Amino acid sequence: RVARRAEGRPVNTSAPTPSAGPALFPISLQGVGLRRGANWVLRNVDLQIERGGITALVGPNGSGKTSLLRLIHGLERPSCGALRFAGQALPQDSMAYPGQAMVFAHTPMLRGTVADNLRLALAERKPEPGLLDAALTRAGLLERAGQSAASLSSGQRQRLALARAWMLRPALLLLDEPCSHLDPQASAAVLRDVQDLAAHGITVLLSSHRAEEIALAQRVLRLENGQLQTLAASHLPTPHHSGTDHEGDSACSPAFA
């Protein structure tokens, strides 16, 4: 897609090809558990995620959806079991694994302008001409680039967060209930952005309670009390055992299940 800046120069807003970073797919979890204190947040999760499409993660509040997203992103470490990324050894001392981006239900905004919040995504990257304007255009905020980010509505903040994630060229995009606090009009705009990113090759894993979000997915996973219960509309293969593990500190005990 091509939009135009106010001065007339074209801005290419087509989603870029995901960057060639460390291989991620398939992402497989085998017997993964996550423990916080005396509570098991995730229990014996076996799952494999292939490249492409949208996968929805559903379940009641407290079922472990956000924790599973955080674990895949690298913000949590498994207490037991194994997490594998296509046989590639990924950093275990970083805040998040490379090749991924995550957008939360409540998107924090930095002090400064709308454009300043997008420049954060370019902090450690070689500048790409036109990328900032393209991201602003994707978010529908080109004319608000110099406006304070704090003045944006919730829907505008989520679209800005998606545009910031897009600038990172992720192979995997994790979305934690991206429309949970948005009105129908704002939700529709965010979901159009999500569909467009998936159509251009970004694999999307989102958690949701909302039917319109779940309807976008080709695969639906359900978590109940931290355990994966069902797998609907799915053609995922059985997890293979080759590759580099990111294992928890110990094996799950018999009492764990």
PDB file of C-alpha atoms in Angstrom:
ATOM      1  CA  ARG A   1       0.000   0.000   0.000  1.00  0.00           C
ATOM      2  CA  VAL A   2       1.140   3.558  -0.709  1.00  0.00           C
ATOM      3  CA  ALA A   3      -0.059   6.623   1.161  1.00  0.00           C
ATOM      4  CA  ARG A   4       1.014  10.248   0.814  1.00  0.00           C
ATOM      5  CA  ARG A   5       2.601  12.629   3.198  1.00  0.00           C
ATOM      6  CA  ALA A   6       1.264  16.132   3.437  1.00  0.00           C
ATOM      7  CA  GLU A   7       4.058  17.425   1.170  1.00  0.00           C
ATOM      8  CA  GLY A   8       3.130  14.874  -1.467  1.00  0.00           C
ATOM      9  CA  ARG A   9       5.891  12.283  -1.197  1.00  0.00           C
ATOM     10  CA  PRO A  10       4.641   8.693  -1.338  1.00  0.00           C
ATOM     11  CA  VAL A  11       4.954   6.562   1.793  1.00  0.00           C
ATOM     12  CA  ASN A  12       5.092   2.791   1.403  1.00  0.00           C
ATOM     13  CA  THR A  13       3.037   1.193   4.200  1.00  0.00           C
ATOM     14  CA  SER A  14       3.239  -2.414   3.030  1.00  0.00           C
ATOM     15  CA  ALA A  15       4.372  -4.727   5.782  1.00  0.00           C
ATOM     16  CA  PRO A  16       8.089  -5.506   5.441  1.00  0.00           C
ATOM     17  CA  THR A  17       9.365  -9.033   5.190  1.00  0.00           C
ATOM     18  CA  PRO A  18      10.211 -10.366   8.675  1.00  0.00           C
ATOM     19  CA  SER A  19      13.898  -9.860   9.389  1.00  0.00           C
ATOM     20  CA  ALA A  20      16.363 -12.671   8.940  1.00  0.00           C
ATOM     21  CA  GLY A  21      17.313 -13.276  12.555  1.00  0.00           C
ATOM     22  CA  PRO A  22      17.728 -16.470  14.546  1.00  0.00           C
ATOM     23  CA  ALA A  23      15.425 -19.253  13.335  1.00  0.00           C
ATOM     24  CA  LEU A  24      12.346 -19.566  15.522  1.00  0.00           C
ATOM     25  CA  PHE A  25      10.078 -22.137  13.930  1.00  0.00           C
ATOM     26  CA  PRO A  26       8.856 -24.584  14.849  1.00  0.00           C
ATOM     27  CA  ILE A  27       8.499 -23.401  18.426  1.00  0.00           C
ATOM     28  CA  SER A  28       7.854 -26.427  20.599  1.00  0.00           C
ATOM     29  CA  LEU A  29       7.036 -26.783  24.261  1.00  0.00           C
ATOM     30  CA  GLN A  30       7.325 -30.193  25.896  1.00  0.00           C
ATOM     31  CA  GLY A  31       6.052 -30.784  29.422  1.00  0.00           C
ATOM     32  CA  VAL A  32       6.515 -27.110  30.202  1.00  0.00           C
ATOM     33  CA  GLY A  33       5.533 -25.860  33.634  1.00  0.00           C
ATOM     34  CA  LEU A  34       5.778 -22.418  35.151  1.00  0.00           C
ATOM     35  CA  ARG A  35       5.762 -22.005  38.907  1.00  0.00           C
ATOM     36  CA  ARG A  36       5.400 -18.837  40.955  1.00  0.00           C
ATOM     37  CA  GLY A  37       5.959 -19.506  44.604  1.00  0.00           C
ATOM     38  CA  ALA A  38       3.776 -22.465  45.557  1.00  0.00           C
ATOM     39  CA  ASN A  39       1.470 -22.023  42.555  1.00  0.00           C
ATOM     40  CA  TRP A  40       1.821 -23.712  39.180  1.00  0.00           C
ATOM     41  CA  VAL A  41       0.692 -21.158  36.598  1.00  0.00           C
ATOM     42  CA  LEU A  42       1.308 -23.514  33.647  1.00  0.00           C
ATOM     43  CA  ARG A  43       1.194 -27.305  33.852  1.00  0.00           C
ATOM     44  CA  ASN A  44       2.565 -29.914  31.439  1.00  0.00           C
ATOM     45  CA  VAL A  45       2.080 -27.799  28.324  1.00  0.00           C
ATOM     46  CA  ASP A  46       2.855 -29.653  25.085  1.00  0.00           C
ATOM     47  CA  LEU A  47       2.569 -27.436  22.040  1.00  0.00           C
ATOM     48  CA  GLN A  48       4.159 -26.786  18.669  1.00  0.00           C
ATOM     49  CA  ILE A  49       3.756 -23.576  16.718  1.00  0.00           C
ATOM     50  CA  GLU A  50       4.628 -23.514  13.034  1.00  0.00           C
ATOM     51  CA  ARG A  51       5.373 -20.463  10.931  1.00  0.00           C
ATOM     52  CA  GLY A  52       2.464 -18.509   9.499  1.00  0.00           C
ATOM     53  CA  GLY A  53      -1.121 -17.582  10.245  1.00  0.00           C
ATOM     54  CA  ILE A  54      -2.924 -16.489  13.386  1.00  0.00           C
ATOM     55  CA  THR A  55      -3.317 -18.677  16.466  1.00  0.00           C
ATOM     56  CA  ALA A  56      -5.770 -17.667  19.198  1.00  0.00           C
ATOM     57  CA  LEU A  57      -5.236 -18.597  22.835  1.00  0.00           C
ATOM     58  CA  VAL A  58      -8.486 -18.654  24.806  1.00  0.00           C
ATOM     59  CA  GLY A  59      -9.559 -19.521  28.324  1.00  0.00           C
ATOM     60  CA  PRO A  60     -10.923 -17.921  31.498  1.00  0.00           C
ATOM     61  CA  ASN A  61      -9.097 -15.233  33.450  1.00  0.00           C
ATOM     62  CA  GLY A  62      -6.236 -16.761  35.403  1.00  0.00           C
ATOM     63  CA  SER A  63      -5.907 -19.761  33.089  1.00  0.00           C
ATOM     64  CA  GLY A  64      -2.310 -18.898  32.132  1.00  0.00           C
ATOM     65  CA  LYS A  65      -2.743 -17.200  28.735  1.00  0.00           C
ATOM     66  CA  THR A  66      -0.584 -14.180  29.474  1.00  0.00           C
ATOM     67  CA  SER A  67       2.006 -16.328  31.244  1.00  0.00           C
ATOM     68  CA  LEU A  68       2.323 -18.584  28.202  1.00  0.00           C
ATOM     69  CA  LEU A  69       2.858 -15.589  25.924  1.00  0.00           C
ATOM     70  CA  ARG A  70       5.460 -14.157  28.288  1.00  0.00           C
ATOM     71  CA  LEU A  71       7.251 -17.501  28.470  1.00  0.00           C
ATOM     72  CA  ILE A  72       7.428 -17.843  24.677  1.00  0.00           C
ATOM     73  CA  HIS A  73       8.669 -14.255  24.445  1.00  0.00           C
ATOM     74  CA  GLY A  74      11.406 -14.842  27.004  1.00  0.00           C
ATOM     75  CA  LEU A  75      10.008 -12.665  29.798  1.00  0.00           C
ATOM     76  CA  GLU A  76       9.549 -15.823  31.879  1.00  0.00           C
ATOM     77  CA  ARG A  77      11.669 -18.960  32.083  1.00  0.00           C
ATOM     78  CA  PRO A  78      10.109 -22.437  32.329  1.00  0.00           C
ATOM     79  CA  SER A  79      10.298 -24.012  35.765  1.00  0.00           C
ATOM     80  CA  CYS A  80      10.376 -27.439  34.151  1.00  0.00           C
ATOM     81  CA  GLY A  81      10.062 -28.998  30.719  1.00  0.00           C
ATOM     82  CA  ALA A  82      11.699 -27.815  27.508  1.00  0.00           C
ATOM     83  CA  LEU A  83      11.160 -24.857  25.186  1.00  0.00           C
ATOM     84  CA  ARG A  84      12.766 -25.212  21.738  1.00  0.00           C
ATOM     85  CA  PHE A  85      13.181 -22.775  18.870  1.00  0.00           C
ATOM     86  CA  ALA A  86      14.056 -24.637  15.656  1.00  0.00           C
ATOM     87  CA  GLY A  87      17.208 -26.076  17.173  1.00  0.00           C
ATOM     88  CA  GLN A  88      18.763 -22.650  17.602  1.00  0.00           C
ATOM     89  CA  ALA A  89      20.421 -21.671  20.860  1.00  0.00           C
ATOM     90  CA  LEU A  90      18.848 -18.394  21.944  1.00  0.00           C
ATOM     91  CA  PRO A  91      20.182 -15.988  24.576  1.00  0.00           C
ATOM     92  CA  GLN A  92      19.115 -16.927  28.076  1.00  0.00           C
ATOM     93  CA  ASP A  93      20.264 -13.690  29.698  1.00  0.00           C
ATOM     94  CA  SER A  94      18.203 -11.254  27.614  1.00  0.00           C
ATOM     95  CA  MET A  95      14.840  -9.741  28.451  1.00  0.00           C
ATOM     96  CA  ALA A  96      13.226 -11.165  25.311  1.00  0.00           C
ATOM     97  CA  TYR A  97      14.144 -13.539  22.525  1.00  0.00           C
ATOM     98  CA  PRO A  98      15.155 -11.991  19.181  1.00  0.00           C
ATOM     99  CA  GLY A  99      12.878 -12.158  16.162  1.00  0.00           C
ATOM    100  CA  GLN A 100       9.766 -11.492  18.251  1.00  0.00           C
ATOM    101  CA  ALA A 101       7.648  -8.552  19.349  1.00  0.00           C
ATOM    102  CA  MET A 102       4.918  -8.382  21.974  1.00  0.00           C
ATOM    103  CA  VAL A 103       2.031  -5.951  22.437  1.00  0.00           C
ATOM    104  CA  PHE A 104       0.287  -5.902  25.802  1.00  0.00           C
ATOM    105  CA  ALA A 105      -3.321  -5.186  26.717  1.00  0.00           C
ATOM    106  CA  HIS A 106      -2.304  -1.871  28.260  1.00  0.00           C
ATOM    107  CA  THR A 107       0.371  -0.244  26.145  1.00  0.00           C
ATOM    108  CA  PRO A 108       2.743   2.043  28.042  1.00  0.00           C
ATOM    109  CA  MET A 109       3.603   5.302  26.295  1.00  0.00           C
ATOM    110  CA  LEU A 110       6.887   7.097  26.793  1.00  0.00           C
ATOM    111  CA  ARG A 111       7.032  10.770  27.530  1.00  0.00           C
ATOM    112  CA  GLY A 112       7.393  12.717  24.339  1.00  0.00           C
ATOM    113  CA  THR A 113       5.689  12.743  20.984  1.00  0.00           C
ATOM    114  CA  VAL A 114       4.004  10.031  18.968  1.00  0.00           C
ATOM    115  CA  ALA A 115       7.060   9.922  16.702  1.00  0.00           C
ATOM    116  CA  ASP A 116       9.386   9.637  19.725  1.00  0.00           C
ATOM    117  CA  ASN A 117       7.571   6.474  20.784  1.00  0.00           C
ATOM    118  CA  LEU A 118       8.181   4.926  17.377  1.00  0.00           C
ATOM    119  CA  ARG A 119      11.836   5.948  17.287  1.00  0.00           C
ATOM    120  CA  LEU A 120      12.366   3.620  20.233  1.00  0.00           C
ATOM    121  CA  ALA A 121      12.055   0.708  17.806  1.00  0.00           C
ATOM    122  CA  LEU A 122      14.959   2.133  15.787  1.00  0.00           C
ATOM    123  CA  ALA A 123      17.286   2.656  18.739  1.00  0.00           C
ATOM    124  CA  GLU A 124      19.608  -0.242  17.885  1.00  0.00           C
ATOM    125  CA  ARG A 125      18.912  -0.576  14.163  1.00  0.00           C
ATOM    126  CA  LYS A 126      20.311   0.925  11.011  1.00  0.00           C
ATOM    127  CA  PRO A 127      17.970   3.726   9.923  1.00  0.00           C
ATOM    128  CA  GLU A 128      15.693   2.885   7.009  1.00  0.00           C
ATOM    129  CA  PRO A 129      14.537   5.864   4.938  1.00  0.00           C
ATOM    130  CA  GLY A 130      10.807   6.355   5.183  1.00  0.00           C
ATOM    131  CA  LEU A 131      10.227   3.677   7.827  1.00  0.00           C
ATOM    132  CA  LEU A 132       9.101   6.093  10.533  1.00  0.00           C
ATOM    133  CA  ASP A 133       6.605   7.806   8.236  1.00  0.00           C
ATOM    134  CA  ALA A 134       5.358   4.436   7.008  1.00  0.00           C
ATOM    135  CA  ALA A 135       4.740   3.303  10.589  1.00  0.00           C
ATOM    136  CA  LEU A 136       2.912   6.530  11.402  1.00  0.00           C
ATOM    137  CA  THR A 137       0.760   6.075   8.307  1.00  0.00           C
ATOM    138  CA  ARG A 138      -0.058   2.472   9.195  1.00  0.00           C
ATOM    139  CA  ALA A 139      -1.243   3.649  12.595  1.00  0.00           C
ATOM    140  CA  GLY A 140      -3.275   6.493  11.092  1.00  0.00           C
ATOM    141  CA  LEU A 141      -1.155   8.971  13.052  1.00  0.00           C
ATOM    142  CA  LEU A 142       0.966  10.678  10.425  1.00  0.00           C
ATOM    143  CA  GLU A 143      -0.679  14.032  11.081  1.00  0.00           C
ATOM    144  CA  ARG A 144      -0.193  13.574  14.850  1.00  0.00           C
ATOM    145  CA  ALA A 145       3.527  12.741  14.744  1.00  0.00           C
ATOM    146  CA  GLY A 146       4.492  15.794  16.806  1.00  0.00           C
ATOM    147  CA  GLN A 147       1.625  15.474  19.264  1.00  0.00           C
ATOM    148  CA  SER A 148       2.135  14.229  22.819  1.00  0.00           C
ATOM    149  CA  ALA A 149       1.680  10.454  22.959  1.00  0.00           C
ATOM    150  CA  ALA A 150      -0.129  10.873  26.285  1.00  0.00           C
ATOM    151  CA  SER A 151      -3.004  12.562  24.455  1.00  0.00           C
ATOM    152  CA  LEU A 152      -3.801   9.503  22.320  1.00  0.00           C
ATOM    153  CA  SER A 153      -6.921   7.439  22.865  1.00  0.00           C
ATOM    154  CA  SER A 154      -6.653   3.779  23.901  1.00  0.00           C
ATOM    155  CA  GLY A 155      -7.295   2.647  20.333  1.00  0.00           C
ATOM    156  CA  GLN A 156      -4.668   4.998  18.923  1.00  0.00           C
ATOM    157  CA  ARG A 157      -2.174   3.738  21.489  1.00  0.00           C
ATOM    158  CA  GLN A 158      -2.760   0.129  20.460  1.00  0.00           C
ATOM    159  CA  ARG A 159      -2.353   0.985  16.768  1.00  0.00           C
ATOM    160  CA  LEU A 160       0.835   2.857  17.651  1.00  0.00           C
ATOM    161  CA  ALA A 161       2.100  -0.179  19.579  1.00  0.00           C
ATOM    162  CA  LEU A 162       1.383  -2.431  16.597  1.00  0.00           C
ATOM    163  CA  ALA A 163       3.198  -0.032  14.277  1.00  0.00           C
ATOM    164  CA  ARG A 164       6.162  -0.005  16.670  1.00  0.00           C
ATOM    165  CA  ALA A 165       6.201  -3.804  16.654  1.00  0.00           C
ATOM    166  CA  TRP A 166       5.975  -3.793  12.833  1.00  0.00           C
ATOM    167  CA  MET A 167       9.095  -1.648  12.649  1.00  0.00           C
ATOM    168  CA  LEU A 168      11.058  -4.437  14.364  1.00  0.00           C
ATOM    169  CA  ARG A 169      10.289  -6.825  11.470  1.00  0.00           C
ATOM    170  CA  PRO A 170       9.391  -9.695  13.828  1.00  0.00           C
ATOM    171  CA  ALA A 171       8.864 -13.247  12.647  1.00  0.00           C
ATOM    172  CA  LEU A 172       6.514 -13.771  15.620  1.00  0.00           C
ATOM    173  CA  LEU A 173       4.071 -11.235  17.047  1.00  0.00           C
ATOM    174  CA  LEU A 174       2.543 -11.951  20.465  1.00  0.00           C
ATOM    175  CA  LEU A 175      -0.623 -10.033  21.367  1.00  0.00           C
ATOM    176  CA  ASP A 176      -2.073 -10.103  24.873  1.00  0.00           C
ATOM    177  CA  GLU A 177      -5.800  -9.300  24.566  1.00  0.00           C
ATOM    178  CA  PRO A 178      -5.083  -6.407  22.183  1.00  0.00           C
ATOM    179  CA  CYS A 179      -8.681  -5.121  22.055  1.00  0.00           C
ATOM    180  CA  SER A 180      -9.858  -5.857  25.590  1.00  0.00           C
ATOM    181  CA  HIS A 181     -10.409  -2.201  26.507  1.00  0.00           C
ATOM    182  CA  LEU A 182     -11.362  -0.778  23.117  1.00  0.00           C
ATOM    183  CA  ASP A 183     -14.690   0.284  21.655  1.00  0.00           C
ATOM    184  CA  PRO A 184     -15.970  -1.522  18.524  1.00  0.00           C
ATOM    185  CA  GLN A 185     -14.619   1.057  16.082  1.00  0.00           C
ATOM    186  CA  ALA A 186     -11.144   1.077  17.601  1.00  0.00           C
ATOM    187  CA  SER A 187     -11.163  -2.739  17.833  1.00  0.00           C
ATOM    188  CA  ALA A 188     -12.001  -3.044  14.145  1.00  0.00           C
ATOM    189  CA  ALA A 189      -9.057  -0.805  13.207  1.00  0.00           C
ATOM    190  CA  VAL A 190      -6.642  -2.806  15.378  1.00  0.00           C
ATOM    191  CA  LEU A 191      -7.867  -6.131  13.980  1.00  0.00           C
ATOM    192  CA  ARG A 192      -7.424  -4.877  10.415  1.00  0.00           C
ATOM    193  CA  ASP A 193      -3.818  -4.085  11.305  1.00  0.00           C
ATOM    194  CA  VAL A 194      -3.353  -7.583  12.780  1.00  0.00           C
ATOM    195  CA  GLN A 195      -4.798  -9.254   9.676  1.00  0.00           C
ATOM    196  CA  ASP A 196      -2.527  -7.207   7.435  1.00  0.00           C
ATOM    197  CA  LEU A 197       0.576  -8.157   9.415  1.00  0.00           C
ATOM    198  CA  ALA A 198      -0.346 -11.847   9.246  1.00  0.00           C
ATOM    199  CA  ALA A 199      -1.047 -11.576   5.511  1.00  0.00           C
ATOM    200  CA  HIS A 200       2.498 -10.314   5.014  1.00  0.00           C
ATOM    201  CA  GLY A 201       4.152 -13.269   6.711  1.00  0.00           C
ATOM    202  CA  ILE A 202       4.257 -12.379  10.403  1.00  0.00           C
ATOM    203  CA  THR A 203       3.121 -15.281  12.589  1.00  0.00           C
ATOM    204  CA  VAL A 204       0.627 -14.072  15.191  1.00  0.00           C
ATOM    205  CA  LEU A 205      -0.213 -15.650  18.557  1.00  0.00           C
ATOM    206  CA  LEU A 206      -2.896 -13.733  20.436  1.00  0.00           C
ATOM    207  CA  SER A 207      -4.803 -14.249  23.662  1.00  0.00           C
ATOM    208  CA  SER A 208      -8.424 -13.175  23.715  1.00  0.00           C
ATOM    209  CA  HIS A 209     -11.932 -13.494  25.145  1.00  0.00           C
ATOM    210  CA  ARG A 210     -13.566 -11.732  22.222  1.00  0.00           C
ATOM    211  CA  ALA A 211     -15.331 -13.565  19.402  1.00  0.00           C
ATOM    212  CA  GLU A 212     -14.232 -11.114  16.697  1.00  0.00           C
ATOM    213  CA  GLU A 213     -10.581 -11.649  17.571  1.00  0.00           C
ATOM    214  CA  ILE A 214     -10.872 -15.431  17.827  1.00  0.00           C
ATOM    215  CA  ALA A 215     -12.628 -15.464  14.433  1.00  0.00           C
ATOM    216  CA  LEU A 216      -9.401 -14.249  12.784  1.00  0.00           C
ATOM    217  CA  ALA A 217      -7.514 -17.371  13.839  1.00  0.00           C
ATOM    218  CA  GLN A 218      -6.792 -20.473  11.819  1.00  0.00           C
ATOM    219  CA  ARG A 219      -5.895 -22.313  15.061  1.00  0.00           C
ATOM    220  CA  VAL A 220      -7.520 -22.036  18.481  1.00  0.00           C
ATOM    221  CA  LEU A 221      -5.862 -23.247  21.692  1.00  0.00           C
ATOM    222  CA  ARG A 222      -7.649 -23.413  25.044  1.00  0.00           C
ATOM    223  CA  LEU A 223      -6.019 -23.156  28.454  1.00  0.00           C
ATOM    224  CA  GLU A 224      -7.805 -24.266  31.614  1.00  0.00           C
ATOM    225  CA  ASN A 225      -6.075 -24.027  35.010  1.00  0.00           C
ATOM    226  CA  GLY A 226      -2.729 -23.718  33.288  1.00  0.00           C
ATOM    227  CA  GLN A 227      -3.201 -26.832  31.147  1.00  0.00           C
ATOM    228  CA  LEU A 228      -3.784 -27.030  27.424  1.00  0.00           C
ATOM    229  CA  GLN A 229      -7.230 -28.593  27.052  1.00  0.00           C
ATOM    230  CA  THR A 230      -8.250 -28.442  23.409  1.00  0.00           C
ATOM    231  CA  LEU A 231      -6.825 -27.649  20.023  1.00  0.00           C
ATOM    232  CA  ALA A 232      -9.448 -26.578  17.502  1.00  0.00           C
ATOM    233  CA  ALA A 233      -9.156 -25.911  13.749  1.00  0.00           C
ATOM    234  CA  SER A 234      -5.533 -27.000  13.905  1.00  0.00           C
ATOM    235  CA  HIS A 235      -3.148 -28.903  11.701  1.00  0.00           C
ATOM    236  CA  LEU A 236      -0.142 -28.732  13.967  1.00  0.00           C
ATOM    237  CA  PRO A 237       2.247 -31.688  13.740  1.00  0.00           C
ATOM    238  CA  THR A 238       3.436 -33.668  16.720  1.00  0.00           C
ATOM    239  CA  PRO A 239       6.367 -31.900  18.414  1.00  0.00           C
ATOM    240  CA  HIS A 240       9.717 -33.339  17.392  1.00  0.00           C
ATOM    241  CA  HIS A 241      12.538 -33.905  19.840  1.00  0.00           C
ATOM    242  CA  SER A 242      15.542 -32.567  17.939  1.00  0.00           C
ATOM    243  CA  GLY A 243      16.931 -29.105  18.516  1.00  0.00           C
ATOM    244  CA  THR A 244      18.306 -26.942  21.244  1.00  0.00           C
ATOM    245  CA  ASP A 245      16.379 -26.898  24.495  1.00  0.00           C
ATOM    246  CA  HIS A 246      15.654 -24.081  26.818  1.00  0.00           C
ATOM    247  CA  GLU A 247      14.892 -26.322  29.730  1.00  0.00           C
ATOM    248  CA  GLY A 248      13.567 -25.558  33.171  1.00  0.00           C
ATOM    249  CA  ASP A 249      15.689 -26.090  36.241  1.00  0.00           C
ATOM    250  CA  SER A 250      14.089 -29.418  37.071  1.00  0.00           C
ATOM    251  CA  ALA A 251      11.775 -32.074  35.721  1.00  0.00           C
ATOM    252  CA  CYS A 252       8.120 -31.883  36.666  1.00  0.00           C
ATOM    253  CA  SER A 253       7.317 -34.008  39.675  1.00  0.00           C
ATOM    254  CA  PRO A 254       4.495 -36.574  39.744  1.00  0.00           C
ATOM    255  CA  ALA A 255       2.501 -34.199  41.959  1.00  0.00           C
ATOM    256  CA  PHE A 256       2.806 -31.521  39.297  1.00  0.00           C
ATOM    257  CA  ALA A 257       0.127 -33.000  37.047  1.00  0.00           C
TER     258      ALA A 257
END
